[in-house]
Structure formats: C-alpha cells, structure tokens
Amino acid sequence: MDEAKKSRLIPEFLFQEGLGLIVPVWLLLSTFHGEEVMRQHLDSPPGQTYAGIHLMGDKKSTSIVTADYSSVFCTSTSWWACQQLAWHQWLLNSLAESKGARSAEQHQAIRQMQIHSDQQAHTKVEYYLTGPGADEPPVNLFVVDRGTGSVRITGVVDREQYPFFNLTGIAKYTNGTLAETGISLYVTILDINDNAPRFEPQSGEVFEGSRGGTFVMQIEGKDDDQPGTINSTISYSIISQEPEGLSHMFRIDEQTGKLYVKEPALDRERVELYRLVVQGADMAGAAGGLKGSGTVEIRVLDINDNVPTLEQCEYSASVDENVHNVVVSRIKARDRDLEHTDNWRAVFVIARGNEDNLFAIETDENTNEGVLKLIKPLDFEKVQNLELTLLIRNVAPFTKGEVVMTDVGVRVREGEPLAPTSGPGGGGPVKGGVDVESARHHPRPTAGGGGCPEGYVIRITVNNVVEDPAFIPAVREITVSEDPKDQPKDGIIMVFTAVDPDTGKAAHVRYAKAFDPGNWFTVDKHTAEIKLNKKPDRESALVVNGRYVAKIVAISNERPSATATGTIIIRVADANDHCPTLTSTHSSLCADRKTVYITALDEDASPNAAPFTFTVIPEGSQGSWHVEVINETTAALHSQKNLWPGIYKLQVMLADAQGRSCPAHEEYTLHVCTCTSWEMCHADRRATSSLKLSAAAIGLLLLPAGLLLLVPLLLLFCQCGGANTIFP
C-alpha cells in the first residue's frame, strides 16, 4: 500500500445522550477505488462485537464489525505521531442498544478512555483538556487524569441543550511546555427519544353545512428531539371530541396533521364550538414511542340556512285618524341564525295593500323587529279598515344544504382548490364545502315559511276621533265691486261657516274676526254672515293685486275650546270711479323746438283706464297745437307756429277707455326760453333773477320817498322850538 493510500488513525469517542458513556475507538478510514471501508479497533478483547455509526460525507450506515488490534495500521512508532495524520476529530456516537440492554460489566468497560503520549516513555508528561465541557461551561463535564491520560465523563448530557462539544487534548511536560501538538476532539451528541410531542393551543373555524372532506386547519405538534429522525416523527390522532354528538365530526391525517370534516352534519344552531383532544405519538406511532396531547377548538361559522319567520300568520292593529308619522305595530322576526349578522337580520316588505303609500316598514337592527309606521293621515269618514300583506327575508341570501355565499364570495381553505365545473354551463360542485349550483336553485325566501306560504297579513282598524271644527275649504274667495250700485243691498257678501268633520254638518261654534286690517266687514257670531262695513277701495294700499285678505275664527263651546281659522279673500272688482290726470302739469321747452310730451295716469284698472284720449282745448290755450298719440298713456303736442320765449298756458282734456274724464280740464304750463349751446333752458333762472332785481329796484325807489317824508317831520320839530331854535 503506497503512502497516498495508507491508513489514517482517528481517536474517536462513542457517547450516548443521557448515559454518560465513553469508549476508546480507533477508526481506520481507507479508500480503494471509491469504496468506503470502516474498521474498528476497540480497547477490549479480540472478538468482542459493538455497534457503531460510520459517518462519511452525506452517507450514514450502521454496521456490526469484529475488531482486533491487528486491524490497525500505522507506519509511525509514536501513537501521538499517528494522530498527526488523523482528522483530529473524535466522534461521540450513539450505541445501538438502550441503556437497560447493557450488562453491568459492559457499562463499566466503556466509562473511560486513556490517552497516551510516547514522550511519556522518556519523561513525565501531564495531560489536559480545554474547551466547552472541560474548562468552559459546562465545566468539568469531561475530565482527564493528568498522570494517566484517562478521560471520563462526570454527568449526563442533554442533546437538546448541548448538541456537540469541541475539545482540545493537550500533553505537557512538568515545566509547562508542550510535549505534543494539541489535538481537536469533536464530540457529537447523538439523539435518543427522551422528549414527548407537545401542542400549543390551536383554533380553527369551518362553515356549518360543509361536506365531508372539507379542509379545516393544519394541526402541528412539536418534538424537541432531533428533527428529521424517527424520534421526532409524529403520528396524529383524535382521542376525544366535546361535545360527543351523534358521531365524530372530524378526522385527522395521521402523517400530515391536516384536519378535515368527517361527517357533513355540522349545524351551528346545534353546536357552535367543538373541542378536540389531539394526540401525537413520536417514532411515527411505533410501539415504545412517547405521546403528548393538546386541545384544539373548532368554531362552526354561520350560514343563512334558516328562513326568518314571524310568530303568527295574521296580526291586527289600530290607528287613530288624522295622525301620521306614528308607529302602528312592532312585529318580531324569529331566526335561528347567528344574531346581529346579515344571516339573522330581517328585511320586511309590504307586498300588498299599500298602493297609496300610506305606510312604511323598517327593521330595528337591535331587536330584529319590523316597525310599521303610518306616514300619511287617514280619514275615518273615508276608510275604516285596511289590510296589508308582509313578506320577510334576510339581508344575506338564503343558503340551502351547502355553504353557498354567491353574493359575498367563496371561502376556500388551504389545500382545497376549486374543483373543475361539470357540464356545459359549469355549476359543478366546489371542494371546500361550497356548492355554487345550489344557490341557483334555492333563491331567497320572500314569504312566511311553511306555515304562511302566502305571506303575513296585518289588519288595521282606523279609529274615529272627535275632531275639531274646520272650515272646509279653509280659504274662501269672493269678488266685490267698488261700485256701491253693484254691491248687495244688505251688505252681506258671504256666509262662511265651520263644519263638524265627523258629521259634515255645521259645527256648534261662535265666530269672530281674527284679521281685518281695513275694518272692511263684520261677522255675525252665530251665523258667520260676512257683511261689508265700508265701501271697498281697489286702490287701497291694503289691496295687493286686487285682493284683500282677512281671517275669521270659529270657537267651539267645549272646554277647553277648539278653534278653526278660515281665510277670506275679497277680490275687489274695479269700478270706473277715477278720471285720468296728467303726471306733470308744467315743463320747459327751448324756443327752437315745437314739441312737448305729456303723460296721463288713471288709478282704475283696465278696462277703466288706458288707453287715454288727449285733446287740447283751443279756447283755453295759447298758440295752435296738434296732438299725436305716442302710446296708451303718452301724447306729443306739436306747435303749429314758432314759439317765442315766454309762458304758454294750455288746457288739455283727458278721457279713459270708457270715455270718462274729469269735470275740470287739466291746465298745462309751458316755459319757452332761449337755450344755451348745451340746449339748456334758462327761463326759470332769468325769471328768478328778474324777481330779485325788481325787489332791489323797489327798495331803491322807496328810499327817496322815505327821505322826502322825513323832511316835513324835521320842519315840524323845528317850528315847535323856542327862541333858541335854529330858525328864528
């Protein structure tokens, strides 16, 4: 055998978790044509058999071999020198037999190992261990006898806490110098099945009515033993169900832990929550494995599989006449589905009897009651009884037999894809407990369920109520002429009585005026006769658009009194009692112009007003004038001659459409003046200035006259003087 293929010697530890055992092993690794060969040399009598694990690359095999000292090859004369050719790895391996399978002698034989350096043959050598498990935590788990090199373990090792140790063996002279190069001792703790499976609290949910095989949830147990080994391979089973019910409702895949519906009989209205005790057995459920259990809660979700109903097929109610926006009745809906959800919440519909939209119904979401309201007043004298037909359904669509939620989407769990549809129109079954075709053949219910297939009937009685007196109609209108000749001789223009709505006859009341701003009339307190108090005037400020508005009140004789108000509208018919007049009786005109415009007004209304007729009276007018009609109310007066500055007086006769004119003619004053370049007439200003100058002139004239009167007085005073007077 050449040097490239010579054996490499590896000191190896065999150690089983939880036993605290060490055995010295030399593992000879040799490769011939790619074939892996393992030979073991045990420090024990030749021919003794042990189990070991051969680790090489990715391969792992268990072999039973017989080893003796002759199987060890090493060309070096030093044991420690042979280790320099090694991989410097010590392997702690699990023994095939369990702790209880070994005899006391075998147990003692493998408790320790002695390491040795050839330098000890020449001088004293001391042995040391360093690294975790020796001089690092956990300290002194592995100890070595400094004189003999015997290595032993002092305690039990838990693989879940320490899966491996990496130690270093050191040989030193007594002066502390190294006798040999340190060697790495890699210790791997191989697993034993010392941990039972365990479960965290888990919960899931599934719709009621789901078919068998519907996936519910993934249940997962945990095992702290080495992953990927038989020690941590869990087999699942269900050991109890609460409540038990008629049968086991769920099944579990023992290998994967997936939970499925077993029986298609889930009904939330019967059982809303199931508690399952699930067991996990490691070693894939084989005998001798450890077991653990946990609780899983499965909540059954609601579907709308219950038809809403009412307690009765027929109801009765009553309501007073002349009221509205009042509650007539509250009708309780019953539904076994989950409360305060769309599967439980009712929708009420008035199917018949509400053609006049007298009623409305809505749902009280807290109590699930239908609240029937009267929204328009009823009149007992017209209707005494009404009959309504109600239908009821849920907000959510009704589901029959399977989980169907076509309006809100389909819920599919993990691992449950939709199945392919069948037939040309699709609609085949869907895995995961959903059947879309079922929804097409089971529409929402709209009637009263099995007991009331035609719906629910509500019979309503209208109560007669003693009503207050009323004016019917509430507003009366009458036309009265301004002309006294056209008015009633007795002055009574109308009788406006209040009636009793229950009988339709005159009510026993007394009457009074409530509003009469012009005091136009009086009202008889017993007969309600309306009598004119004064002549109506259409041109009054109280008349708007020819209408005068007043009110009377009827007061009942009961205590407390009831009242009613009636409105009277007097439409005043116009009489031709006004003559047309000019809107302005004077104006100014430049001397170079010949035309002046005049406008007339008549307080009467058509046909007693415009169009007006304009006529200039020659005898009372200065100058010669021609009249041109511009429109119904305006005319142009054209002078036939040139006008000189000065004042012109004109007499104009005006007549309305009926030919009526004022007894006296209208006098119109025209100031003709010389205008400036801006065509402004200054006649008025000159007239005013002339007046001012005349007053001044008069003052100046009176001043000399006053002086003349003063002279005789002075002379008279002087004559009365004595000798000493001025004039002797």
mmCIF file with all atom_site columns, N, CA, C and O in Angstrom, residues 470-491:
data_model
loop_
_atom_site.group_PDB
_atom_site.id
_atom_site.type_symbol
_atom_site.label_atom_id
_atom_site.label_alt_id
_atom_site.label_comp_id
_atom_site.label_asym_id
_atom_site.label_entity_id
_atom_site.label_seq_id
_atom_site.pdbx_PDB_ins_code
_atom_site.Cartn_x
_atom_site.Cartn_y
_atom_site.Cartn_z
_atom_site.occupancy
_atom_site.B_iso_or_equiv
_atom_site.pdbx_formal_charge
_atom_site.auth_seq_id
_atom_site.auth_comp_id
_atom_site.auth_asym_id
_atom_site.auth_atom_id
_atom_site.pdbx_PDB_model_num
ATOM 1  N N  . ALA A 1 470 ? -113.812 72.700  11.585 1.00 0.00 ? 470 ALA A N  1
ATOM 2  C CA . ALA A 1 470 ? -112.904 73.054  10.495 1.00 0.00 ? 470 ALA A CA 1
ATOM 3  C C  . ALA A 1 470 ? -113.667 73.824  9.440  1.00 0.00 ? 470 ALA A C  1
ATOM 4  O O  . ALA A 1 470 ? -114.873 73.601  9.226  1.00 0.00 ? 470 ALA A O  1
ATOM 5  N N  . PHE A 1 471 ? -112.982 74.748  8.790  1.00 0.00 ? 471 PHE A N  1
ATOM 6  C CA . PHE A 1 471 ? -113.536 75.428  7.626  1.00 0.00 ? 471 PHE A CA 1
ATOM 7  C C  . PHE A 1 471 ? -113.166 74.607  6.398  1.00 0.00 ? 471 PHE A C  1
ATOM 8  O O  . PHE A 1 471 ? -111.985 74.349  6.139  1.00 0.00 ? 471 PHE A O  1
ATOM 9  N N  . ILE A 1 472 ? -114.160 74.162  5.693  1.00 0.00 ? 472 ILE A N  1
ATOM 10 C CA . ILE A 1 472 ? -113.911 73.338  4.508  1.00 0.00 ? 472 ILE A CA 1
ATOM 11 C C  . ILE A 1 472 ? -114.622 73.989  3.322  1.00 0.00 ? 472 ILE A C  1
ATOM 12 O O  . ILE A 1 472 ? -115.859 74.041  3.296  1.00 0.00 ? 472 ILE A O  1
ATOM 13 N N  . PRO A 1 473 ? -113.881 74.554  2.392  1.00 0.00 ? 473 PRO A N  1
ATOM 14 C CA . PRO A 1 473 ? -112.419 74.656  2.373  1.00 0.00 ? 473 PRO A CA 1
ATOM 15 C C  . PRO A 1 473 ? -111.935 75.713  3.352  1.00 0.00 ? 473 PRO A C  1
ATOM 16 O O  . PRO A 1 473 ? -112.722 76.527  3.837  1.00 0.00 ? 473 PRO A O  1
ATOM 17 N N  . ALA A 1 474 ? -110.631 75.684  3.607  1.00 0.00 ? 474 ALA A N  1
ATOM 18 C CA . ALA A 1 474 ? -110.064 76.616  4.591  1.00 0.00 ? 474 ALA A CA 1
ATOM 19 C C  . ALA A 1 474 ? -109.964 78.034  4.044  1.00 0.00 ? 474 ALA A C  1
ATOM 20 O O  . ALA A 1 474 ? -109.831 78.983  4.825  1.00 0.00 ? 474 ALA A O  1
ATOM 21 N N  . VAL A 1 475 ? -110.064 78.207  2.728  1.00 0.00 ? 475 VAL A N  1
ATOM 22 C CA . VAL A 1 475 ? -109.952 79.526  2.110  1.00 0.00 ? 475 VAL A CA 1
ATOM 23 C C  . VAL A 1 475 ? -111.164 79.721  1.189  1.00 0.00 ? 475 VAL A C  1
ATOM 24 O O  . VAL A 1 475 ? -111.467 78.865  0.348  1.00 0.00 ? 475 VAL A O  1
ATOM 25 N N  . ARG A 1 476 ? -111.868 80.848  1.394  1.00 0.00 ? 476 ARG A N  1
ATOM 26 C CA . ARG A 1 476 ? -112.987 81.204  0.524  1.00 0.00 ? 476 ARG A CA 1
ATOM 27 C C  . ARG A 1 476 ? -112.669 82.531  -0.156 1.00 0.00 ? 476 ARG A C  1
ATOM 28 O O  . ARG A 1 476 ? -112.145 83.457  0.468  1.00 0.00 ? 476 ARG A O  1
ATOM 29 N N  . GLU A 1 477 ? -113.012 82.619  -1.433 1.00 0.00 ? 477 GLU A N  1
ATOM 30 C CA . GLU A 1 477 ? -112.736 83.821  -2.201 1.00 0.00 ? 477 GLU A CA 1
ATOM 31 C C  . GLU A 1 477 ? -114.033 84.346  -2.797 1.00 0.00 ? 477 GLU A C  1
ATOM 32 O O  . GLU A 1 477 ? -114.872 83.570  -3.280 1.00 0.00 ? 477 GLU A O  1
ATOM 33 N N  . ILE A 1 478 ? -114.207 85.662  -2.774 1.00 0.00 ? 478 ILE A N  1
ATOM 34 C CA . ILE A 1 478 ? -115.413 86.280  -3.325 1.00 0.00 ? 478 ILE A CA 1
ATOM 35 C C  . ILE A 1 478 ? -115.023 87.589  -3.999 1.00 0.00 ? 478 ILE A C  1
ATOM 36 O O  . ILE A 1 478 ? -114.067 88.269  -3.574 1.00 0.00 ? 478 ILE A O  1
ATOM 37 N N  . THR A 1 479 ? -115.760 87.949  -5.053 1.00 0.00 ? 479 THR A N  1
ATOM 38 C CA . THR A 1 479 ? -115.497 89.185  -5.777 1.00 0.00 ? 479 THR A CA 1
ATOM 39 C C  . THR A 1 479 ? -116.553 90.224  -5.394 1.00 0.00 ? 479 THR A C  1
ATOM 40 O O  . THR A 1 479 ? -117.767 89.931  -5.423 1.00 0.00 ? 479 THR A O  1
ATOM 41 N N  . VAL A 1 480 ? -116.093 91.402  -5.031 1.00 0.00 ? 480 VAL A N  1
ATOM 42 C CA . VAL A 1 480 ? -116.972 92.512  -4.645 1.00 0.00 ? 480 VAL A CA 1
ATOM 43 C C  . VAL A 1 480 ? -116.571 93.728  -5.463 1.00 0.00 ? 480 VAL A C  1
ATOM 44 O O  . VAL A 1 480 ? -115.383 94.047  -5.575 1.00 0.00 ? 480 VAL A O  1
ATOM 45 N N  . SER A 1 481 ? -117.576 94.425  -6.029 1.00 0.00 ? 481 SER A N  1
ATOM 46 C CA . SER A 1 481 ? -117.300 95.604  -6.853 1.00 0.00 ? 481 SER A CA 1
ATOM 47 C C  . SER A 1 481 ? -117.096 96.837  -5.981 1.00 0.00 ? 481 SER A C  1
ATOM 48 O O  . SER A 1 481 ? -117.662 96.955  -4.899 1.00 0.00 ? 481 SER A O  1
ATOM 49 N N  . GLU A 1 482 ? -116.264 97.727  -6.516 1.00 0.00 ? 482 GLU A N  1
ATOM 50 C CA . GLU A 1 482 ? -116.097 99.015  -5.851 1.00 0.00 ? 482 GLU A CA 1
ATOM 51 C C  . GLU A 1 482 ? -117.388 99.853  -5.939 1.00 0.00 ? 482 GLU A C  1
ATOM 52 O O  . GLU A 1 482 ? -117.650 100.699 -5.083 1.00 0.00 ? 482 GLU A O  1
ATOM 53 N N  . ASP A 1 483 ? -118.150 99.630  -6.989 1.00 0.00 ? 483 ASP A N  1
ATOM 54 C CA . ASP A 1 483 ? -119.336 100.442 -7.240 1.00 0.00 ? 483 ASP A CA 1
ATOM 55 C C  . ASP A 1 483 ? -120.451 100.017 -6.291 1.00 0.00 ? 483 ASP A C  1
ATOM 56 O O  . ASP A 1 483 ? -120.876 98.855  -6.316 1.00 0.00 ? 483 ASP A O  1
ATOM 57 N N  . PRO A 1 484 ? -120.897 100.887 -5.419 1.00 0.00 ? 484 PRO A N  1
ATOM 58 C CA . PRO A 1 484 ? -121.970 100.525 -4.489 1.00 0.00 ? 484 PRO A CA 1
ATOM 59 C C  . PRO A 1 484 ? -123.226 100.020 -5.192 1.00 0.00 ? 484 PRO A C  1
ATOM 60 O O  . PRO A 1 484 ? -123.965 99.210  -4.631 1.00 0.00 ? 484 PRO A O  1
ATOM 61 N N  . LYS A 1 485 ? -123.440 100.463 -6.399 1.00 0.00 ? 485 LYS A N  1
ATOM 62 C CA . LYS A 1 485 ? -124.620 100.009 -7.116 1.00 0.00 ? 485 LYS A CA 1
ATOM 63 C C  . LYS A 1 485 ? -124.551 98.520  -7.418 1.00 0.00 ? 485 LYS A C  1
ATOM 64 O O  . LYS A 1 485 ? -125.588 97.874  -7.599 1.00 0.00 ? 485 LYS A O  1
ATOM 65 N N  . ASP A 1 486 ? -123.331 97.978  -7.504 1.00 0.00 ? 486 ASP A N  1
ATOM 66 C CA . ASP A 1 486 ? -123.168 96.559  -7.815 1.00 0.00 ? 486 ASP A CA 1
ATOM 67 C C  . ASP A 1 486 ? -122.999 95.702  -6.567 1.00 0.00 ? 486 ASP A C  1
ATOM 68 O O  . ASP A 1 486 ? -122.751 94.496  -6.674 1.00 0.00 ? 486 ASP A O  1
ATOM 69 N N  . GLN A 1 487 ? -123.076 96.267  -5.389 1.00 0.00 ? 487 GLN A N  1
ATOM 70 C CA . GLN A 1 487 ? -122.915 95.530  -4.136 1.00 0.00 ? 487 GLN A CA 1
ATOM 71 C C  . GLN A 1 487 ? -124.282 95.100  -3.613 1.00 0.00 ? 487 GLN A C  1
ATOM 72 O O  . GLN A 1 487 ? -125.311 95.710  -3.924 1.00 0.00 ? 487 GLN A O  1
ATOM 73 N N  . PRO A 1 488 ? -124.317 93.985  -2.758 1.00 0.00 ? 488 PRO A N  1
ATOM 74 C CA . PRO A 1 488 ? -125.599 93.569  -2.178 1.00 0.00 ? 488 PRO A CA 1
ATOM 75 C C  . PRO A 1 488 ? -126.214 94.706  -1.370 1.00 0.00 ? 488 PRO A C  1
ATOM 76 O O  . PRO A 1 488 ? -125.502 95.452  -0.679 1.00 0.00 ? 488 PRO A O  1
ATOM 77 N N  . LYS A 1 489 ? -127.515 94.782  -1.439 1.00 0.00 ? 489 LYS A N  1
ATOM 78 C CA . LYS A 1 489 ? -128.183 95.882  -0.746 1.00 0.00 ? 489 LYS A CA 1
ATOM 79 C C  . LYS A 1 489 ? -128.038 95.775  0.762  1.00 0.00 ? 489 LYS A C  1
ATOM 80 O O  . LYS A 1 489 ? -127.922 96.778  1.456  1.00 0.00 ? 489 LYS A O  1
ATOM 81 N N  . ASP A 1 490 ? -128.083 94.516  1.273  1.00 0.00 ? 490 ASP A N  1
ATOM 82 C CA . ASP A 1 490 ? -127.950 94.346  2.728  1.00 0.00 ? 490 ASP A CA 1
ATOM 83 C C  . ASP A 1 490 ? -126.490 94.318  3.175  1.00 0.00 ? 490 ASP A C  1
ATOM 84 O O  . ASP A 1 490 ? -126.205 94.203  4.365  1.00 0.00 ? 490 ASP A O  1
ATOM 85 N N  . GLY A 1 491 ? -125.560 94.367  2.243  1.00 0.00 ? 491 GLY A N  1
ATOM 86 C CA . GLY A 1 491 ? -124.134 94.375  2.571  1.00 0.00 ? 491 GLY A CA 1
ATOM 87 C C  . GLY A 1 491 ? -123.537 93.004  2.866  1.00 0.00 ? 491 GLY A C  1
ATOM 88 O O  . GLY A 1 491 ? -122.319 92.885  3.067  1.00 0.00 ? 491 GLY A O  1
#
